[in-house]
């Protein structure tokens, strides 16, 4: 390898490594050193055995477990419907169930607050707001889609003739489900359940807004200790524990996903038409759980007094005394940050993907894993780490606006890499060889073959990063020091927490605006995924 | 022009290419013929520069090419799967090599038009790759490889993904085009009919080695080994005992395997020949392929007219059609 080439590869490797190193691993190290360093280790152990901690830990696990069980049970009928039946509007049905998953958490919390308020569930005997039940409902709302998607597609791959055979042998439907279908679904169920469990374990915005001040999980406690009480030590201890818990779950998930690889021989049978009972039942269930909060959110946004108008939306330009900047200004900040985050993620993720596919084998595995990890730790830990580490020169970035897009880019890079790497890998080697034999030097092969083919995937990845950035709340809640750099989710959080009818109306308008922006981004992504040309050669 | 000298390419402890030697002259079409896994594609990739030989040399005239990277060799290669660029249309695919050569826009457009009409695809310039049929894709691939006027064109089983009828027509077209352009070419195939049709010379490959090389009629009439004979479609192999005899009679002077070419096997009316029983007869476009059993030996040949299974016939073997194999 000539020196010039060596330099290019080194650059491709060290650019992303430097970025995650400084903005992710260094903060992570800071958290650990805060906790495990010298005498602090004793504080660590004593905190672990304290009553407040045990309460928080117990509540965190308990709510995550219950949320997961409820989500799984409610998702199964919809997964069955999607896997085994055809019905008019199936595509639309699938698209609609995906919406909650991409909604910003603060928006979802806002939707449930609107729902409770509309039906008088925010106070009195049937109060749901600031209860565990509110948490559960919101977690179900959020996670139903991934379970329906992953379990549904796995279920569709199972041979239905096995069930038919059991039916011919005289087994009752419930018996067939329990003895034949359920055991075969176990790998998919376990994988989906562990994903949901991790989401609920690291859920932040939902718990903060719907659970109320008395219900803390490890995640919200990190935030409370760090931002409100300024107790960095306790926050670090909690962050280390949270990291450990998430890592264990990720290991379990990896194990389960490997087991899921066993798939039965696929069959292409025309799916039956769904019975009316199944269809109506599912649509009612999902309509109430998923549709209703969104509909009420929109209704509340345009509801003014007893009538409807767009007054709440036009009021978004006005600054309100309780919040340092107007909703519109916050939206502008968010859009700017999202664009910067998307560009950063596309650039660094693109470079890293190229190295992972074409670079040194050992280093690529290292890079691939190292760039994925920010997605594995919770956003709160990410934000907290940045808060406590990037405050000394030469990296005193705490007062700089760039920290927010950087944090968002860290979360967006894995999405960019997961779309670009498979596309680069699918490029048939004979395409590159053909180009080379037509006279293209290696750098020209990259320019004319790899780049154009991967470009679309890069766009999709960047759009993902954009959508993540627009709605990101957990990491962001630690970051902006200057009040005029608040993002839309942060302002929404403050608006939702403040009392008063006018503020509530404005919060709903802002939530709807955020929802429309993320939904539009996702529709754009889905559209381009469907239209993507096959990148394999025709053989 | 092209000279491959003693090329060895290792793979997994053995050699996919073991001391390969051959030459391609100016405007000559050499076919590499052999069964799958014999190393013919590797040889092609080595000539192209996509594989590096452990030892041996590759020459173009007096210029050594062994260390020259593929994009500087000036050789063209057409892949079996065509490898058309999916993100470029037909015209842009053909234009690729011209773009690299930094020709002017007008020159490039003229050359693309010229090539499109050369392969009978006038008007296809703006078509997407995904919309092409197998035969069209193949002709685009041919045009693309020819566009930068390669010194040597290599074709790796270009007909493998096409159906029979299309194959015959395209083979004739390619053959005519290459000769018209006086294009030096290496054509890889496992199909002997294809080889006979297009080759000036055939190099028969087996186990990473070139078994023999010669004009189609030379290699067909005088195969040097059993493998070589098999890859050209011969079937009648007979084992002789120490004295050179077998159930048909004296066919040699010592033990070994001989080939009886089917052009030397005829059925005669009189009782002078060797008696045999017809064990299968398959009619195929005007001739009948028959298998005749003499003792334990089975011989295949084709005859005019028809024949019935279990009929007893008299066979005559001409001495010139008996080839001793190594």
PDB file of N, CA and C in Angstrom, chain A residues 130-163:
ATOM      1  N   UNK A 130     -50.559  11.234  35.907  1.00  0.00           N
ATOM      2  CA  UNK A 130     -49.667  11.038  37.042  1.00  0.00           C
ATOM      3  C   UNK A 130     -49.938   9.752  37.801  1.00  0.00           C
ATOM      4  N   UNK A 131     -50.277   8.683  37.054  1.00  0.00           N
ATOM      5  CA  UNK A 131     -50.376   7.363  37.679  1.00  0.00           C
ATOM      6  C   UNK A 131     -49.535   6.382  36.856  1.00  0.00           C
ATOM      7  N   UNK A 132     -49.352   5.215  37.432  1.00  0.00           N
ATOM      8  CA  UNK A 132     -48.630   4.166  36.703  1.00  0.00           C
ATOM      9  C   UNK A 132     -49.393   3.776  35.440  1.00  0.00           C
ATOM     10  N   UNK A 133     -50.718   3.835  35.515  1.00  0.00           N
ATOM     11  CA  UNK A 133     -51.514   3.394  34.363  1.00  0.00           C
ATOM     12  C   UNK A 133     -51.263   4.263  33.154  1.00  0.00           C
ATOM     13  N   UNK A 134     -51.037   5.558  33.403  1.00  0.00           N
ATOM     14  CA  UNK A 134     -50.725   6.462  32.293  1.00  0.00           C
ATOM     15  C   UNK A 134     -49.431   6.028  31.607  1.00  0.00           C
ATOM     16  N   UNK A 135     -48.457   5.668  32.443  1.00  0.00           N
ATOM     17  CA  UNK A 135     -47.178   5.168  31.916  1.00  0.00           C
ATOM     18  C   UNK A 135     -47.383   3.944  31.044  1.00  0.00           C
ATOM     19  N   UNK A 136     -48.136   2.999  31.594  1.00  0.00           N
ATOM     20  CA  UNK A 136     -48.354   1.739  30.879  1.00  0.00           C
ATOM     21  C   UNK A 136     -49.015   1.993  29.530  1.00  0.00           C
ATOM     22  N   UNK A 137     -50.084   2.809  29.560  1.00  0.00           N
ATOM     23  CA  UNK A 137     -50.798   3.099  28.312  1.00  0.00           C
ATOM     24  C   UNK A 137     -49.861   3.699  27.277  1.00  0.00           C
ATOM     25  N   UNK A 138     -49.056   4.659  27.700  1.00  0.00           N
ATOM     26  CA  UNK A 138     -48.164   5.325  26.751  1.00  0.00           C
ATOM     27  C   UNK A 138     -47.086   4.366  26.233  1.00  0.00           C
ATOM     28  N   UNK A 139     -46.595   3.502  27.107  1.00  0.00           N
ATOM     29  CA  UNK A 139     -45.598   2.529  26.653  1.00  0.00           C
ATOM     30  C   UNK A 139     -46.198   1.537  25.665  1.00  0.00           C
ATOM     31  N   UNK A 140     -47.438   1.151  25.909  1.00  0.00           N
ATOM     32  CA  UNK A 140     -48.109   0.251  24.964  1.00  0.00           C
ATOM     33  C   UNK A 140     -48.282   0.961  23.621  1.00  0.00           C
ATOM     34  N   UNK A 141     -48.760   2.192  23.688  1.00  0.00           N
ATOM     35  CA  UNK A 141     -48.966   3.024  22.498  1.00  0.00           C
ATOM     36  C   UNK A 141     -47.694   3.073  21.651  1.00  0.00           C
ATOM     37  N   UNK A 142     -46.565   3.248  22.337  1.00  0.00           N
ATOM     38  CA  UNK A 142     -45.296   3.403  21.653  1.00  0.00           C
ATOM     39  C   UNK A 142     -44.780   2.117  21.026  1.00  0.00           C
ATOM     40  N   UNK A 143     -44.923   1.021  21.752  1.00  0.00           N
ATOM     41  CA  UNK A 143     -44.206  -0.196  21.373  1.00  0.00           C
ATOM     42  C   UNK A 143     -45.025  -1.219  20.607  1.00  0.00           C
ATOM     43  N   UNK A 144     -46.344  -0.989  20.554  1.00  0.00           N
ATOM     44  CA  UNK A 144     -47.205  -1.922  19.832  1.00  0.00           C
ATOM     45  C   UNK A 144     -46.680  -2.171  18.414  1.00  0.00           C
ATOM     46  N   UNK A 145     -46.263  -1.084  17.764  1.00  0.00           N
ATOM     47  CA  UNK A 145     -45.875  -1.170  16.357  1.00  0.00           C
ATOM     48  C   UNK A 145     -44.709  -2.114  16.122  1.00  0.00           C
ATOM     49  N   UNK A 146     -43.653  -2.016  16.952  1.00  0.00           N
ATOM     50  CA  UNK A 146     -42.503  -2.892  16.692  1.00  0.00           C
ATOM     51  C   UNK A 146     -42.874  -4.348  16.888  1.00  0.00           C
ATOM     52  N   UNK A 147     -43.733  -4.617  17.890  1.00  0.00           N
ATOM     53  CA  UNK A 147     -44.114  -6.017  18.112  1.00  0.00           C
ATOM     54  C   UNK A 147     -44.946  -6.520  16.939  1.00  0.00           C
ATOM     55  N   UNK A 148     -45.919  -5.707  16.506  1.00  0.00           N
ATOM     56  CA  UNK A 148     -46.748  -6.132  15.375  1.00  0.00           C
ATOM     57  C   UNK A 148     -45.864  -6.361  14.154  1.00  0.00           C
ATOM     58  N   UNK A 149     -44.901  -5.486  13.936  1.00  0.00           N
ATOM     59  CA  UNK A 149     -44.029  -5.615  12.767  1.00  0.00           C
ATOM     60  C   UNK A 149     -43.140  -6.850  12.837  1.00  0.00           C
ATOM     61  N   UNK A 150     -42.383  -6.971  13.928  1.00  0.00           N
ATOM     62  CA  UNK A 150     -41.392  -8.060  13.966  1.00  0.00           C
ATOM     63  C   UNK A 150     -42.067  -9.418  14.131  1.00  0.00           C
ATOM     64  N   UNK A 151     -43.005  -9.514  15.089  1.00  0.00           N
ATOM     65  CA  UNK A 151     -43.669 -10.804  15.280  1.00  0.00           C
ATOM     66  C   UNK A 151     -44.525 -11.140  14.063  1.00  0.00           C
ATOM     67  N   UNK A 152     -45.197 -10.115  13.521  1.00  0.00           N
ATOM     68  CA  UNK A 152     -46.054 -10.346  12.353  1.00  0.00           C
ATOM     69  C   UNK A 152     -45.277 -10.910  11.177  1.00  0.00           C
ATOM     70  N   UNK A 153     -44.112 -10.348  10.897  1.00  0.00           N
ATOM     71  CA  UNK A 153     -43.385 -10.829   9.713  1.00  0.00           C
ATOM     72  C   UNK A 153     -42.787 -12.216   9.975  1.00  0.00           C
ATOM     73  N   UNK A 154     -42.408 -12.489  11.225  1.00  0.00           N
ATOM     74  CA  UNK A 154     -41.909 -13.826  11.557  1.00  0.00           C
ATOM     75  C   UNK A 154     -43.040 -14.850  11.431  1.00  0.00           C
ATOM     76  N   UNK A 155     -44.198 -14.466  11.936  1.00  0.00           N
ATOM     77  CA  UNK A 155     -45.387 -15.329  11.898  1.00  0.00           C
ATOM     78  C   UNK A 155     -45.770 -15.637  10.446  1.00  0.00           C
ATOM     79  N   UNK A 156     -45.691 -14.622   9.592  1.00  0.00           N
ATOM     80  CA  UNK A 156     -46.039 -14.820   8.182  1.00  0.00           C
ATOM     81  C   UNK A 156     -45.108 -15.843   7.533  1.00  0.00           C
ATOM     82  N   UNK A 157     -43.892 -15.970   8.065  1.00  0.00           N
ATOM     83  CA  UNK A 157     -42.937 -16.919   7.495  1.00  0.00           C
ATOM     84  C   UNK A 157     -43.139 -18.343   7.982  1.00  0.00           C
ATOM     85  N   UNK A 158     -44.012 -18.536   8.969  1.00  0.00           N
ATOM     86  CA  UNK A 158     -44.268 -19.899   9.469  1.00  0.00           C
ATOM     87  C   UNK A 158     -45.264 -20.597   8.539  1.00  0.00           C
ATOM     88  N   UNK A 159     -45.031 -21.858   8.311  1.00  0.00           N
ATOM     89  CA  UNK A 159     -45.864 -22.624   7.392  1.00  0.00           C
ATOM     90  C   UNK A 159     -47.267 -22.829   7.980  1.00  0.00           C
ATOM     91  N   UNK A 160     -48.318 -22.234   7.361  1.00  0.00           N
ATOM     92  CA  UNK A 160     -49.667 -22.359   7.931  1.00  0.00           C
ATOM     93  C   UNK A 160     -50.239 -23.776   7.788  1.00  0.00           C
ATOM     94  N   UNK A 161     -49.607 -24.590   6.944  1.00  0.00           N
ATOM     95  CA  UNK A 161     -50.132 -25.948   6.743  1.00  0.00           C
ATOM     96  C   UNK A 161     -49.982 -26.799   7.987  1.00  0.00           C
ATOM     97  N   UNK A 162     -49.038 -26.406   8.859  1.00  0.00           N
ATOM     98  CA  UNK A 162     -48.888 -27.142  10.118  1.00  0.00           C
ATOM     99  C   UNK A 162     -50.150 -27.003  10.957  1.00  0.00           C
ATOM    100  N   UNK A 163     -50.668 -25.766  11.038  1.00  0.00           N
ATOM    101  CA  UNK A 163     -51.907 -25.538  11.772  1.00  0.00           C
ATOM    102  C   UNK A 163     -53.076 -26.238  11.099  1.00  0.00           C
TER     103      UNK A 163
END
